[in-house]
Structures are given as structure tokens and as C-alpha cells.
Amino acid sequence: MTVEEKWGSMGGDEDQGDQFPIGMRVLAVDDDPTCLKVLENLLLRCQYHVTTTNQAIKALNMLRENKDKFDLVISDVHMPDMDGFKLLELVGLEMDLPVIMLSANGNKDAVMMGISHGACDYLLKPVRIEELRNIWQHVVRRRKFDHKERCSFDNGEDHDKPLAANSEGTQTIGDNGPLDHSGKVNRKRKDQNEEDEDYCDENTHESEDPSSQKKPRVVWSVELHRKFVAAVNQLGIDKAVPKRILDLMNVEKLTRENVASHLQKYRLYLKRLSAVASQQANMAAALGGRDTSYLHMGTFNGFGNFHGLSTSGPLQGFTAFQPSGISRRTNPNLLGLPGLAPGTVQIGLTQNTTNNHMSDLSKFQHIVAPSNQHENLLQGIPTSLELDQLQQNQKRIQEANNRLPGVFSGASNNSFISAANSSMILQGHQQQTELRGLISQSSIAMPSIGADRLEMSSGVTSHLPDLSRCNETWQSAPSLSGYNANTLSMGSSYGNDNMASSNMGGNLASAVPQFNGNPLNITSNNLLTTAQDSLMGRDMQCRTSSLSGNTLLMPSGIDVDPKFLNFKSSANLKQKLEDPTQLNALESNITLSSSLTSTLPNQTLLNTVADSQRLHSRTYSKKVDGNTISPPCFDTSFMSVYTKMNKSNIDSRLTFNEENMLGSSKMQGGFASSNCNFDELMNAMIKPERDDVIFVDGEIGSDLFPLSTCM
Amino acid sequence: MDYSDLRRQAAYMKKSLFDQGYLDEQFYQLEDLQDDVSPNFVEEVVTLFFKDSSRLLSNIEQALEKNSPDFQKLDSLTHQLKGSTSSIGALKVKNECTLLREYCNKENLDGCFRTFQKVKREHAILRQKLEAYFQLLRQIGPAEGASRPVI
């Protein structure tokens, strides 16, 4: 493996003006040593800077280490440790780098696969040097296009518009309100934006030349994405064309191109979700889980950067949470367990594992698939990949977790986050800026855990208060249906007494019951499942029942350790409720937990849920110790909600939501209670003692998604 | 040493390899990549190839010998082999690999066996020939600086 030093700045096309493509930094990945060597030399001959590796995992790590280290990735399709297409997707989504596929197989189908996964190009082996001489075009093209989007929007189409209005160069289209929020949300983009801003600022003066105009990158805020998804839903995913979406969205300064590219990513995301769902199904089967669907929670960074939940096949995918009643708040922590089937919820993985900003709740990007879709949209999120990532992420999460309030045991993050990260795919969709806005709330739909064991892995920060936010966010998002394919790897501190403080409950609480067919993100982002145990080994999979459109993160079936309920309720839910921007509300979660009432009510709920969702109530009952759980303000309404939910009665849930979640004030009380409930449920569902808490995917019809994390 | 003689010999050898279809265009590419920085590039790559492909061949053989061979795996192995053979321009081997893949797809175990034997044979022949070729080249050697015989 030859590692060559990378040149100075990031790609620095500006610097390399006339020199480019000389020195372009290429990362070559191929398991075949012969091909790799030849490729390397060919690239060197083209005067590129070449780094080679024969393992996709290593490649990913390298890329994640420093996103600006490479300009282009060339990868073989056929690799033993990871499918080339998966790598392709991940790179495209996480790092937004152009990827060229390489293969000896020139079948139309294979090429098609490459294209649909987002490859810039598809080369056949043996590669000829002539072909390699031209690959720099992909880098340039991408840069140009990105710049166009990034720079001031004004400059985009109408070159004569002064940049004054957008002096920063980066504009949030449409919804200028939460700029801060967006800023927070789009932390990853910020750096890039800053660079672009500078560039743009320079360019503003060159307004004469249209072609050199750099448009500001469109920041897909929550609002924006919401509108987008709403528009797509309205049109129907098949008929959604950029032009019409644009019209429906009715957002100024948004161009058709922006919509088109966003749509493309969105589609990819949906496909991945469905693929993952089927994969998960297999996995579930393999694991011998009792439940049909495993919910794999994407990694949660800190507060759960919830990276795409891949739901198992049977899960129908869940619709996005759309707590209609809940006030809107953009909660960056949006844990949405993507339900595959109808309205798959795509959890926008906010940040890659690399960006584990624990405190950055905005990481949760939840992409909600149109509820119209009743198919597994999750595409094959490689389980293995996920697990790998889980591992990787866990580490990260751990680090990140340090920042988390004590409530959440750092461990949780890891497991969960890693899990989440595994759903990079989902994550990828986010490109960080994209869905960030949309699903700020981490809504984790915890499928009713039908299985005996609920493995809550990964600390999902459940900001229960975020429910309100969730609602908002989710409005546009189609309901999250079951997390079938999502393996909820809730990094729950299983079997650990620490669980108590783990945010399990909280996180799970984020299960937003979806009422009225709209999955509610209960605890948008508030799912803090501190995965204390190394979730690595566990396939924490939460099976999400395919809640038809209801994503209820109900740690049903989770043996919640009462300890969990002992969230340190730091921040009040109130605060959280009212302050959507405080996604880092681990505290909020904690608050929730504290507000959790006795386990009993939870149990009841859980039981009900379990029943309906094939929850093994016994697990639940056993698990809940009830000690740490402070008497939860168990709202009757909440109870009813659950019951309703169990009945897959979305409406009732919605009601519940509305009752409990509407309004911050209301939320506090009601929410708190509901949160508590959730938390408790979650806790109850989490079996601290056991690592193998599996979120069983109860067949919650449209009810709660069972959280089944398979360890 | 009569370099011109040796060189002529090497040139002839190479030509015949091409004429007989053992090597193809790609091999030229490899040679093009050889320069002062990597004076033995071609030989290095070829050596690497044979090392790796031998491993693959034995894997394929193992897979074929199973009671119920996993055709998927076979296909994937063959695919890999094909990839590397094409990278160095080993034409005949590559062609046999293609055939082998077809048989795999049809799950024609018998066909697979037969074709595999051909693959092995071609592989061995090529190895022999190239080894002789490189040996000759080495004789002409770096001393001359021109390690590439003229055709």
C-alpha cells in the first residue's frame, strides 16, 4: 500500500488552477493486488496523488479521518469485506466525493447498479490510462455544481443580484427563521460553507460571468425538507418531478436543480431503506429473532446521530412521525427509525460517525419517506457494514459521549451510534445539511417489542419534549412506519446497572406515537440509549413492527430497568419542549426519565403494547425494577395513548399526542408524563442485565414498533 | 554478451506471445508504465499476479471439489481471477475464465470442471513463458537501461 502525502489544502482547485488535474488526490480501493498495483501506477502516470488500500473499511476510515484529504475515490465493485456499491453510497453520502466504480463486469445491470448507487463513472477492467486521464472531470464537475449551490443564491441565476442580501454566502432557503438552528444543524457544512462563502464573496464581484457564478449551497433545513417531502408525498413518489415539487414547495430562491439533486438523494435514501429492510429481515431471521423485524438504529452520535435505521424486511417501514398535534419544533435530534414500508422514515443521519458531535442533536436527520410508499424503502444497508460501523461508531460515540451529561452513559452512544452509523446509508442521505433541518427531531419509533428481549442499544437521546418538535418536523414527513428494517441498536446499557442513568428510557421515549396515521416521533432525538455494553457484538436490533404509519417508539417489550427511568432529569422537559434548539437535551431526556412514574404504569402500557405487539410482557415486567423510576407522571392519556397505539389506532395516538404534546406547557405535563411513560417503557423494555434485549418487532400492526435489538 | 542477440530473442519471444494470443494490449500498457522510477514494474506486476492467481486457482479448485459446489462463490472467485488476468493482459487465461463463469452461471458442474482445467493449463503455460521472457530480459538487463526489447 502506498500512501502518498496529500498536497496542501483540500483539493484546492483554486490553488491548483492551471495545474489541476495534476496532483489530484485519488484513493484507490481494490482487493486484488494485481489490479491495485496496476491502477496505482496508471494513476501515478497521470500525475495524480495516489493512496491505495485493499480494504474498503480502511478506505472509509481514511476518508472519514479527513474529508478533505481526497478528491476522488476509485473503487472496485467486487470486494470481500464490503460491497463496492455500499462503499460508493457511503462515500457519496458522507463525504460527497465523486466515486468511480471499477469492475471486470461490464453487464448493463452492473453498470446500472453503479449508476443508481451514485457512481460518477463506471470503468471496466482492465483500465486504460486514457480513461484515467479524464477522471478529473468528475471532481471539477462536482465542485462547480456544489459551488453553484453554495454560494449566494442570488448570484445563482441572476448574476446581477447583489450579494448584499446574502452576505454570508450561505443561505437557508425558504426558512430563514431557524438559521441558528440550521447553523447548528449543519455543523458539518459550516466549515465547507465558510470556505465557500469566502469563495463566493470573491465571486460576487464577478457577477458578469454567469458561468463562474457560484451559487450558494442550498441548506436543506428542516422546514425546507419538510416542504419537500410534503410536496413529494402530494405528488406521489413516482410522479414527483423537480419542477412540480418546486412549484408545490413555493420557496423562493430554490432552483429546480436544487430540488432535483435533493430528490435524487432522497430517492436513493428510500431505496436504501427498503433494501435494508429486506436485509434486516434476513438478519432477523438469521438471528432467530422471534420477531420479524429488527430495528436497527442507526448510530446515534451523542444524542444519537441517528443514522438511518434499517428495518428488516417484514417491517413495513414506518411512516414518518407526524405528530400532528404536536407543535412544531425543529429538533435536531431526530431519531426516526426508518420504517420501511409505508412512509418509511428515514432517519437522516446527521453526521457521520466522524462527526460525532454528541451534543449536536441536530445530527439527527430524519428523512421521512412519503407515507404513501408502502414498500420497503430501505435498501440493503449492509448489516455487516452496520456492525462494522457500529464498532467504529461506538468508539466515536464513546468519545462523544463524554460530553453527554452523565445521564447517558457513554456507552450507550457507542453502541447505538455505531449502530446508527451502520446505517450510513440513511445517513448519507443527509449530506448533513439536507435533512438535518427536516428531522431535527429524533424520533425513534420503537417498534413494539415483541421479542422477549429488548435490546436497547445505543443511546438515543430522547428528547421527549421534542415531541412537539417532532410533530412539526414530521408533519411533512410521512409517517414513520415500522422500523422494520431498522435495527435499533439502541446502545442501551444493557445489563448494566448503569442503565438506570442510561438514556434508554429517554431515548425510547422518543418514540413518537404516530397518530392519525402519522407516526409521531415521540422522542425526537430524545432517545438516549446509552449503550453501555459494547453493542458491537450485539445486534441491537429493534424490530420495529411495521406500524402502519405509526411509529411509536415504544420500548415496549423492553425490559426497562427501573434504573433507566432514573434519568437525571436535569433539564425539564419543559425547557426542552420549549426550546427546540436545545437538542442536547440529554437532560431533557433525563427529565423525562425522572418524570417517569412508577414502572407500573409503564408496565401496563408496555403490556398493552406488548400484547398488541407481541411484546413479551414478561420481559418487561421482569425487567422493570422500578426502583429508579420516579413515579412517573403517568398520564392516563398516555396510557390511553398506548392502548390506542396498541390498537394501531393511529387516531387515538394522535389524540394523545395532541393532548400531551401540544403546546409546550401542555407538553411538559402531559408530555412529561408521556415521556415518562415512554421512558419507562423504554426502560422497562431495556433489560439492563441483559445484553440481549431485543426489541421485538411486535406485530404491531400499525402500532408501536417493537424495539428489538438483537445483541 | 551479445546484447543485440539477446534483445532480438526477447523481442521475438514477446512477439510470439502476442501473436499466439497469450498476451494482449494491456501488457503494452504495463510496459508503458515501466520507467526509470519503476524499472521492473512489469515483472513485479506479473509476479504479483501469479502469486495471487495461484491462490485464487486453488480456492476455485476447492470450491469445485465440494459435494455441492457453491456456484455463487465460484462465480465470484472466477470474477476476481478474470479481473486480474485482464489487468495484466493475460488473454488466454482471461478467455478461459470467461468460459468458466458461463458454466458457473449455468451451474454446469461438468463444464466448470473442464473449463477450470483449461484455465489452469493456460495459467501454467503463461507463467512458464513469461518467466523465460523475464529471465531473458534480466540478462539484457538494467545495465543496458533499455529493458524493453524493441519489437
XYZ file of C-alpha atoms in Angstrom, chain A residues 204-441:
238
model
C -19.886 38.213 -6.071
C -17.852 40.762 -7.669
C -17.623 38.770 -10.742
C -21.206 38.849 -11.435
C -20.687 39.460 -15.054
C -19.706 35.993 -15.776
C -22.570 33.639 -15.254
C -20.584 30.557 -15.630
C -18.290 31.471 -12.834
C -21.086 32.382 -10.581
C -21.035 30.305 -7.558
C -24.372 29.733 -6.150
C -24.719 29.262 -2.524
C -25.295 25.795 -1.430
C -28.825 25.219 -0.519
C -29.195 24.372 3.038
C -31.913 21.924 3.415
C -33.328 22.927 6.682
C -35.937 21.034 8.500
C -38.596 23.259 7.215
C -37.385 23.029 3.756
C -37.103 19.363 3.735
C -40.452 19.089 5.274
C -41.937 21.023 2.493
C -40.026 18.987 0.076
C -41.292 15.758 1.451
C -44.772 17.089 1.638
C -44.580 18.037 -1.956
C -43.213 14.689 -2.911
C -45.914 12.965 -0.994
C -48.503 15.000 -2.573
C -47.287 14.211 -5.978
C -46.516 10.670 -5.251
C -43.002 9.467 -5.245
C -43.243 8.219 -8.754
C -44.646 11.327 -10.144
C -42.573 13.691 -8.185
C -40.599 15.682 -10.625
C -38.414 18.505 -9.578
C -40.353 21.120 -11.397
C -43.598 20.238 -9.779
C -42.033 19.778 -6.444
C -40.540 23.156 -6.776
C -43.860 24.636 -7.588
C -45.519 22.969 -4.704
C -42.889 23.985 -2.316
C -43.177 27.504 -3.382
C -39.958 28.577 -1.932
C -38.108 31.481 -3.178
C -34.673 31.184 -4.398
C -34.891 27.494 -4.697
C -33.985 26.252 -8.060
C -35.093 23.248 -9.879
C -31.586 21.918 -9.761
C -31.529 22.060 -6.039
C -34.714 20.170 -5.857
C -33.550 17.719 -8.416
C -30.408 16.859 -6.614
C -32.183 16.661 -3.339
C -34.759 14.434 -4.859
C -32.134 12.176 -6.207
C -30.605 11.767 -2.849
C -33.908 11.265 -1.274
C -34.756 8.537 -3.676
C -31.517 6.820 -3.031
C -32.205 7.013 0.581
C -35.575 5.486 0.228
C -34.214 2.707 -1.823
C -31.642 2.005 0.694
C -34.156 1.870 3.391
C -36.145 -0.706 1.628
C -33.153 -2.731 0.834
C -32.089 -2.594 4.347
C -35.438 -3.695 5.392
C -35.107 -6.827 3.464
C -31.682 -7.292 4.712
C -32.793 -6.825 8.151
C -35.389 -9.343 7.674
C -32.789 -11.780 6.758
C -30.741 -10.782 9.595
C -33.569 -11.122 11.879
C -34.201 -14.490 10.600
C -30.647 -15.373 10.957
C -30.626 -14.197 14.429
C -33.519 -16.305 15.064
C -35.278 -13.445 16.466
C -38.712 -14.068 17.362
C -39.781 -11.022 15.841
C -39.980 -10.405 12.351
C -38.422 -7.156 12.169
C -35.436 -5.878 13.696
C -34.924 -2.419 14.095
C -31.563 -1.294 13.698
C -30.990 2.010 14.954
C -28.533 3.940 13.260
C -25.790 5.215 15.204
C -26.517 7.909 17.425
C -23.900 10.293 17.874
C -24.037 11.635 21.159
C -27.553 12.291 21.101
C -27.977 9.805 18.668
C -26.959 10.786 15.419
C -29.400 8.555 14.290
C -28.261 7.153 11.228
C -30.767 5.541 9.282
C -32.475 2.764 10.765
C -32.652 -0.100 8.639
C -35.647 -2.007 9.157
C -35.988 -5.549 8.463
C -37.962 -6.820 5.703
C -41.112 -7.613 7.364
C -41.364 -4.267 8.733
C -43.241 -2.231 6.571
C -41.213 0.639 7.139
C -42.692 3.262 9.057
C -44.086 6.379 8.199
C -42.606 9.383 9.446
C -43.732 10.572 12.628
C -46.051 13.265 12.201
C -47.417 14.238 15.363
C -49.919 16.429 14.014
C -50.871 17.740 17.267
C -47.507 18.466 18.365
C -46.268 21.799 17.872
C -43.547 22.132 15.626
C -40.223 22.396 16.784
C -37.286 21.550 14.977
C -35.466 19.224 16.941
C -32.290 18.305 15.522
C -32.228 15.155 17.277
C -34.444 13.290 15.254
C -34.334 9.749 15.667
C -36.519 8.276 13.300
C -36.445 4.735 12.899
C -36.976 4.410 9.391
C -39.808 2.311 8.692
C -39.681 0.772 5.525
C -42.865 0.145 4.054
C -45.286 2.817 4.037
C -43.837 6.039 4.631
C -40.549 4.940 5.525
C -38.937 7.167 7.813
C -35.559 7.804 7.006
C -33.506 8.877 9.670
C -31.256 11.340 8.461
C -28.055 10.593 9.840
C -26.852 13.863 10.578
C -23.334 13.352 10.943
C -21.162 10.680 10.019
C -19.515 8.883 12.608
C -16.753 11.182 12.102
C -18.724 13.955 13.324
C -19.847 12.665 16.443
C -20.959 15.701 17.959
C -22.682 14.304 20.715
C -24.153 17.419 21.654
C -25.184 18.114 18.288
C -28.551 16.849 18.302
C -29.086 18.209 15.035
C -27.353 15.310 13.847
C -30.400 13.507 13.573
C -31.580 13.839 10.274
C -34.641 12.224 9.678
C -35.754 11.716 6.351
C -39.199 10.834 6.163
C -40.307 8.992 3.300
C -43.561 9.738 1.895
C -46.141 7.930 3.666
C -47.587 6.874 0.501
C -44.988 4.443 -0.064
C -45.718 1.141 1.192
C -42.727 -0.655 0.424
C -39.559 -1.295 1.973
C -37.642 1.565 1.013
C -34.713 0.773 2.941
C -32.222 -0.616 0.790
C -29.782 -3.052 1.749
C -27.944 -1.484 4.382
C -25.350 -3.945 4.860
C -25.691 -5.422 8.129
C -22.147 -6.243 8.282
C -21.373 -2.804 7.372
C -23.551 -1.616 10.039
C -21.974 -3.731 12.532
C -18.647 -2.602 11.481
C -19.704 0.833 11.684
C -21.262 0.146 14.914
C -17.984 -0.745 16.160
C -16.387 2.186 14.714
C -19.027 4.412 15.809
C -19.076 3.080 19.188
C -15.702 4.325 19.757
C -16.632 7.602 18.477
C -19.697 7.693 20.372
C -17.871 6.933 23.414
C -15.755 9.832 22.969
C -18.595 11.917 22.099
C -20.489 10.617 24.920
C -18.205 12.164 27.267
C -19.863 15.257 26.514
C -23.120 13.930 27.306
C -24.486 14.540 30.573
C -23.954 11.903 32.970
C -27.290 10.626 32.438
C -26.345 8.898 29.448
C -23.739 6.528 29.833
C -21.306 6.994 27.211
C -21.525 3.521 26.257
C -24.878 3.921 25.013
C -23.835 6.215 22.444
C -21.387 3.939 21.092
C -23.396 1.061 20.560
C -26.170 2.946 19.355
C -24.341 5.285 17.363
C -22.389 2.722 15.805
C -25.495 1.023 15.032
C -26.789 4.087 13.637
C -23.752 4.679 11.767
C -24.094 1.492 10.192
C -26.944 2.868 8.537
C -24.757 5.123 6.895
C -26.839 4.930 4.046
C -29.507 6.644 5.688
C -27.077 8.903 6.976
C -25.566 9.528 3.759
C -28.687 10.907 2.607
C -28.188 13.677 4.744
C -25.233 15.166 3.436
C -25.502 16.785 6.604
C -27.267 19.714 5.520
C -30.091 18.139 3.979
C -32.374 16.513 6.148
C -30.922 17.994 9.014
C -33.472 20.523 9.082
C -36.163 18.213 8.357
C -35.989 15.897 11.001
C -34.365 17.643 13.612
C -36.202 15.638 15.945
